Amino acid sequence: MRYLTIVLLLFLSSHFCQSQTHELGVFLGGSNFIGDVGSTKYIAPNKPAIGALYKWNRSPRHAFRISVTYTELEVKDSKSDDPRRQQRDYSFTNKLIEASAGLEFTFFDWDLHDGRIKATPYLYSGLAVGYHDNFYFNRLGIKKDENTSSVAYGIPMVLGFKTNVLGNLIIAAEIGARYTFSDELDGSVPDYDNEAPVAFGNTNNNDWYMFTGITLTYTFGKKPCFCVF
């Protein structure tokens, strides 16, 4: 029992003596879509995206991160390099609200309590949930709303670079791809009466969308303590 108590104290002391640094801020940038409609370029933002995010820097090398981002995906076949898509000439806009949670890993030490200017690349991944409206294209290629909405689950894959050169304001630039487990964001697999003639595209490829931009967060929290154990 005595040894169990010692182990428990060691665990609790190491837990409570971590740096309690938090970051709260905004994301500003742009979005673009990659699917069965429009351009297939991965980094080509064409609509504004705005969001809010929170980070808990659990250690100098990783942080828990949550965010909410809003954008309107704008997609046009006329912007594609594929002549077949240009001739088809489909287009749509679709509002998207995404919530994401996961882990952010820094390449270099990110201890914000030592008073020095720091800069580091980072990777972020986790789980994303995108809420969007459903629609389809009829036989004339006209976009028709289904008057329903769906949730698209996905995996965010983000590469960024951040620095505390502004003191308590952390500025970062990042590029983030979202691979979704859905093929419904572009209307290529409609639920509308399961009409096979209006389904199109490669059913083996799911939809992607991108966020490219900057984050600006304010950092606050207690300094780490020095533990006896």
Short mmCIF file of C-alpha atoms in Angstrom, two decimals:
data_model
loop_
_atom_site.label_atom_id
_atom_site.label_comp_id
_atom_site.label_asym_id
_atom_site.label_seq_id
_atom_site.Cartn_x
_atom_site.Cartn_y
_atom_site.Cartn_z
CA MET A 1 0.00 0.00 0.00
CA ARG A 2 2.89 2.34 0.86
CA TYR A 3 4.48 1.79 -2.56
CA LEU A 4 1.13 2.39 -4.28
CA THR A 5 0.78 5.68 -2.41
CA ILE A 6 4.28 6.76 -3.47
CA VAL A 7 3.54 5.92 -7.12
CA LEU A 8 0.25 7.84 -6.95
CA LEU A 9 1.99 10.89 -5.44
CA LEU A 10 4.64 10.79 -8.14
CA PHE A 11 1.97 10.68 -10.85
CA LEU A 12 -0.06 13.53 -9.36
CA SER A 13 2.99 15.69 -8.75
CA SER A 14 4.18 15.26 -12.33
CA HIS A 15 0.66 16.02 -13.57
CA PHE A 16 0.14 19.23 -11.62
CA CYS A 17 3.66 20.51 -12.21
CA GLN A 18 3.26 20.80 -15.95
CA SER A 19 3.17 24.19 -17.57
CA GLN A 20 -0.41 25.50 -17.59
CA THR A 21 0.04 27.65 -20.70
CA HIS A 22 -3.05 28.35 -22.75
CA GLU A 23 -3.55 30.00 -26.12
CA LEU A 24 -6.78 31.57 -27.36
CA GLY A 25 -7.19 33.27 -30.70
CA VAL A 26 -8.44 33.41 -34.27
CA PHE A 27 -7.77 31.87 -37.67
CA LEU A 28 -7.94 34.07 -40.78
CA GLY A 29 -7.40 32.73 -44.27
CA GLY A 30 -9.02 31.08 -47.24
CA SER A 31 -10.51 27.77 -48.35
CA ASN A 32 -10.71 25.65 -51.46
CA PHE A 33 -12.26 22.31 -52.40
CA ILE A 34 -10.89 19.23 -54.17
CA GLY A 35 -13.41 16.68 -55.43
CA ASP A 36 -15.46 15.70 -58.48
CA VAL A 37 -16.23 19.32 -59.39
CA GLY A 38 -13.88 22.21 -60.01
CA SER A 39 -10.13 22.57 -59.90
CA THR A 40 -7.90 19.77 -58.64
CA LYS A 41 -5.23 22.16 -57.34
CA TYR A 42 -4.61 21.49 -53.67
CA ILE A 43 -3.55 24.97 -52.58
CA ALA A 44 -5.80 27.50 -54.31
CA PRO A 45 -7.85 29.44 -51.73
CA ASN A 46 -10.74 31.29 -53.34
CA LYS A 47 -13.10 32.09 -50.44
CA PRO A 48 -12.48 33.62 -47.00
CA ALA A 49 -12.35 31.36 -43.95
CA ILE A 50 -12.55 32.54 -40.35
CA GLY A 51 -12.38 30.63 -37.10
CA ALA A 52 -11.55 30.53 -33.40
CA LEU A 53 -9.12 28.17 -31.71
CA TYR A 54 -7.87 27.20 -28.28
CA LYS A 55 -4.65 25.39 -27.34
CA TRP A 56 -3.43 23.89 -24.10
CA ASN A 57 0.34 23.50 -24.25
CA ARG A 58 0.58 20.30 -22.24
CA SER A 59 4.38 20.15 -22.68
CA PRO A 60 7.06 22.05 -24.64
CA ARG A 61 6.55 19.59 -27.52
CA HIS A 62 2.79 19.00 -27.78
CA ALA A 63 -0.53 20.75 -27.23
CA PHE A 64 -4.19 19.83 -27.23
CA ARG A 65 -6.06 21.95 -29.76
CA ILE A 66 -9.71 22.61 -30.61
CA SER A 67 -11.12 24.93 -33.25
CA VAL A 68 -14.28 26.04 -35.04
CA THR A 69 -14.00 27.39 -38.59
CA TYR A 70 -16.56 28.81 -41.01
CA THR A 71 -16.25 29.18 -44.77
CA GLU A 72 -18.22 29.02 -47.98
CA LEU A 73 -16.78 26.55 -50.47
CA GLU A 74 -16.91 27.96 -54.00
CA VAL A 75 -16.26 25.47 -56.80
CA LYS A 76 -16.32 25.96 -60.58
CA ASP A 77 -15.54 23.53 -63.38
CA SER A 78 -14.42 26.52 -65.44
CA LYS A 79 -11.40 26.85 -63.12
CA SER A 80 -10.30 23.26 -63.78
CA ASP A 81 -7.43 22.19 -66.05
CA ASP A 82 -9.51 19.20 -67.20
CA PRO A 83 -11.22 19.96 -70.58
CA ARG A 84 -14.04 17.54 -69.72
CA ARG A 85 -14.88 19.47 -66.58
CA GLN A 86 -14.66 22.76 -68.43
CA GLN A 87 -17.16 21.48 -70.99
CA ARG A 88 -19.48 20.16 -68.25
CA ASP A 89 -19.31 23.56 -66.49
CA TYR A 90 -20.80 22.60 -63.11
CA SER A 91 -20.46 25.08 -60.24
CA PHE A 92 -21.70 25.48 -56.68
CA THR A 93 -21.22 27.24 -53.37
CA ASN A 94 -21.76 25.42 -50.08
CA LYS A 95 -21.49 26.80 -46.56
CA LEU A 96 -19.34 24.73 -44.21
CA ILE A 97 -18.94 24.87 -40.45
CA GLU A 98 -16.10 22.72 -39.13
CA ALA A 99 -15.25 21.69 -35.58
CA SER A 100 -11.88 20.05 -35.02
CA ALA A 101 -9.98 18.58 -32.07
CA GLY A 102 -6.61 16.90 -31.84
CA LEU A 103 -2.91 17.16 -31.01
CA GLU A 104 -0.35 19.68 -32.21
CA PHE A 105 3.31 18.57 -32.21
CA THR A 106 6.21 21.03 -32.41
CA PHE A 107 9.53 20.19 -34.06
CA PHE A 108 11.49 22.26 -31.52
CA ASP A 109 11.06 23.18 -27.86
CA TRP A 110 8.06 25.48 -27.28
CA ASP A 111 8.49 26.55 -23.65
CA LEU A 112 6.91 30.01 -23.49
CA HIS A 113 8.02 30.69 -19.90
CA ASP A 114 11.76 31.17 -20.37
CA GLY A 115 11.43 34.68 -21.84
CA ARG A 116 13.20 33.92 -25.13
CA ILE A 117 11.94 34.40 -28.68
CA LYS A 118 11.07 31.03 -30.19
CA ALA A 119 10.08 29.76 -33.61
CA THR A 120 9.21 26.24 -34.70
CA PRO A 121 7.43 24.25 -37.41
CA TYR A 122 4.53 22.12 -36.19
CA LEU A 123 2.14 19.39 -37.26
CA TYR A 124 -1.50 19.08 -36.26
CA SER A 125 -3.92 16.19 -36.70
CA GLY A 126 -6.99 14.76 -35.04
CA LEU A 127 -10.66 14.59 -36.00
CA ALA A 128 -12.73 17.12 -37.94
CA VAL A 129 -16.51 17.32 -38.30
CA GLY A 130 -17.95 19.46 -41.10
CA TYR A 131 -21.62 20.47 -41.26
CA HIS A 132 -22.91 21.25 -44.76
CA ASP A 133 -26.06 21.39 -46.87
CA ASN A 134 -26.94 18.68 -49.40
CA PHE A 135 -27.68 19.26 -53.08
CA TYR A 136 -27.49 17.54 -56.46
CA PHE A 137 -27.21 18.37 -60.16
CA ASN A 138 -30.15 17.43 -62.36
CA ARG A 139 -29.85 16.11 -65.90
CA LEU A 140 -29.51 19.65 -67.22
CA GLY A 141 -26.58 20.32 -64.88
CA ILE A 142 -28.57 22.70 -62.71
CA LYS A 143 -27.84 22.66 -58.96
CA LYS A 144 -30.86 21.68 -56.87
CA ASP A 145 -31.07 21.82 -53.07
CA GLU A 146 -32.20 18.71 -51.22
CA ASN A 147 -33.28 20.81 -48.20
CA THR A 148 -31.30 18.53 -45.91
CA SER A 149 -27.92 18.75 -44.20
CA SER A 150 -25.17 16.25 -43.43
CA VAL A 151 -22.08 15.88 -41.29
CA ALA A 152 -18.79 14.94 -42.95
CA TYR A 153 -16.16 13.39 -40.71
CA GLY A 154 -12.56 13.90 -41.66
CA ILE A 155 -8.90 13.91 -40.69
CA PRO A 156 -7.10 17.26 -40.58
CA MET A 157 -3.47 17.24 -41.72
CA VAL A 158 -1.89 20.60 -40.95
CA LEU A 159 1.65 21.89 -41.40
CA GLY A 160 2.54 25.24 -39.89
CA PHE A 161 5.21 27.55 -38.54
CA LYS A 162 4.76 29.69 -35.42
CA THR A 163 6.73 32.23 -33.39
CA ASN A 164 6.33 34.35 -30.25
CA VAL A 165 8.21 37.32 -31.71
CA LEU A 166 5.22 39.49 -30.66
CA GLY A 167 5.53 38.52 -26.99
CA ASN A 168 2.29 37.11 -25.61
CA LEU A 169 0.81 37.16 -29.12
CA ILE A 170 1.69 34.01 -31.06
CA ILE A 171 1.55 34.33 -34.83
CA ALA A 172 1.53 31.28 -37.10
CA ALA A 173 1.10 30.46 -40.78
CA GLU A 174 -0.38 27.10 -41.72
CA ILE A 175 -1.67 24.98 -44.57
CA GLY A 176 -4.23 22.34 -43.65
CA ALA A 177 -5.81 19.60 -45.76
CA ARG A 178 -8.96 17.82 -44.62
CA TYR A 179 -9.52 14.34 -45.96
CA THR A 180 -13.20 13.51 -45.44
CA PHE A 181 -15.00 10.18 -45.29
CA SER A 182 -17.74 11.65 -47.46
CA ASP A 183 -18.36 12.10 -51.18
CA GLU A 184 -21.41 14.33 -50.70
CA LEU A 185 -19.92 17.81 -50.36
CA ASP A 186 -19.99 18.40 -54.13
CA GLY A 187 -23.37 16.83 -54.95
CA SER A 188 -21.79 13.95 -56.87
CA VAL A 189 -23.57 11.24 -54.84
CA PRO A 190 -27.04 12.65 -54.18
CA ASP A 191 -29.63 11.22 -51.81
CA TYR A 192 -32.40 12.56 -54.01
CA ASP A 193 -34.37 9.40 -54.82
CA ASN A 194 -31.03 7.67 -55.51
CA GLU A 195 -31.23 8.73 -59.14
CA ALA A 196 -28.31 6.94 -60.79
CA PRO A 197 -28.29 9.22 -63.87
CA VAL A 198 -27.48 12.27 -61.72
CA ALA A 199 -24.60 10.60 -59.86
CA PHE A 200 -21.17 11.28 -61.33
CA GLY A 201 -17.45 11.28 -60.64
CA ASN A 202 -15.16 8.71 -59.08
CA THR A 203 -17.00 7.03 -56.22
CA ASN A 204 -13.71 5.61 -54.94
CA ASN A 205 -12.34 9.10 -54.16
CA ASN A 206 -13.74 11.04 -51.22
CA ASP A 207 -13.85 14.82 -50.97
CA TRP A 208 -11.08 17.07 -49.65
CA TYR A 209 -11.02 20.70 -48.62
CA MET A 210 -8.20 23.01 -47.58
CA PHE A 211 -7.69 25.87 -45.15
CA THR A 212 -4.71 28.16 -45.75
CA GLY A 213 -4.00 31.17 -43.55
CA ILE A 214 -2.65 32.56 -40.31
CA THR A 215 -3.52 32.18 -36.65
CA LEU A 216 -3.09 34.83 -33.98
CA THR A 217 -3.38 33.63 -30.39
CA TYR A 218 -2.88 35.21 -26.99
CA THR A 219 -1.01 33.09 -24.48
CA PHE A 220 -1.65 33.10 -20.75
CA GLY A 221 -1.32 30.80 -17.75
CA LYS A 222 0.84 29.88 -14.76
CA LYS A 223 4.55 29.19 -14.96
CA PRO A 224 5.63 25.58 -14.41
CA CYS A 225 6.70 24.69 -10.88
CA PHE A 226 9.76 22.78 -9.76
CA CYS A 227 8.73 19.56 -8.04
CA VAL A 228 10.37 17.77 -5.17
CA PHE A 229 9.76 14.37 -6.76
#
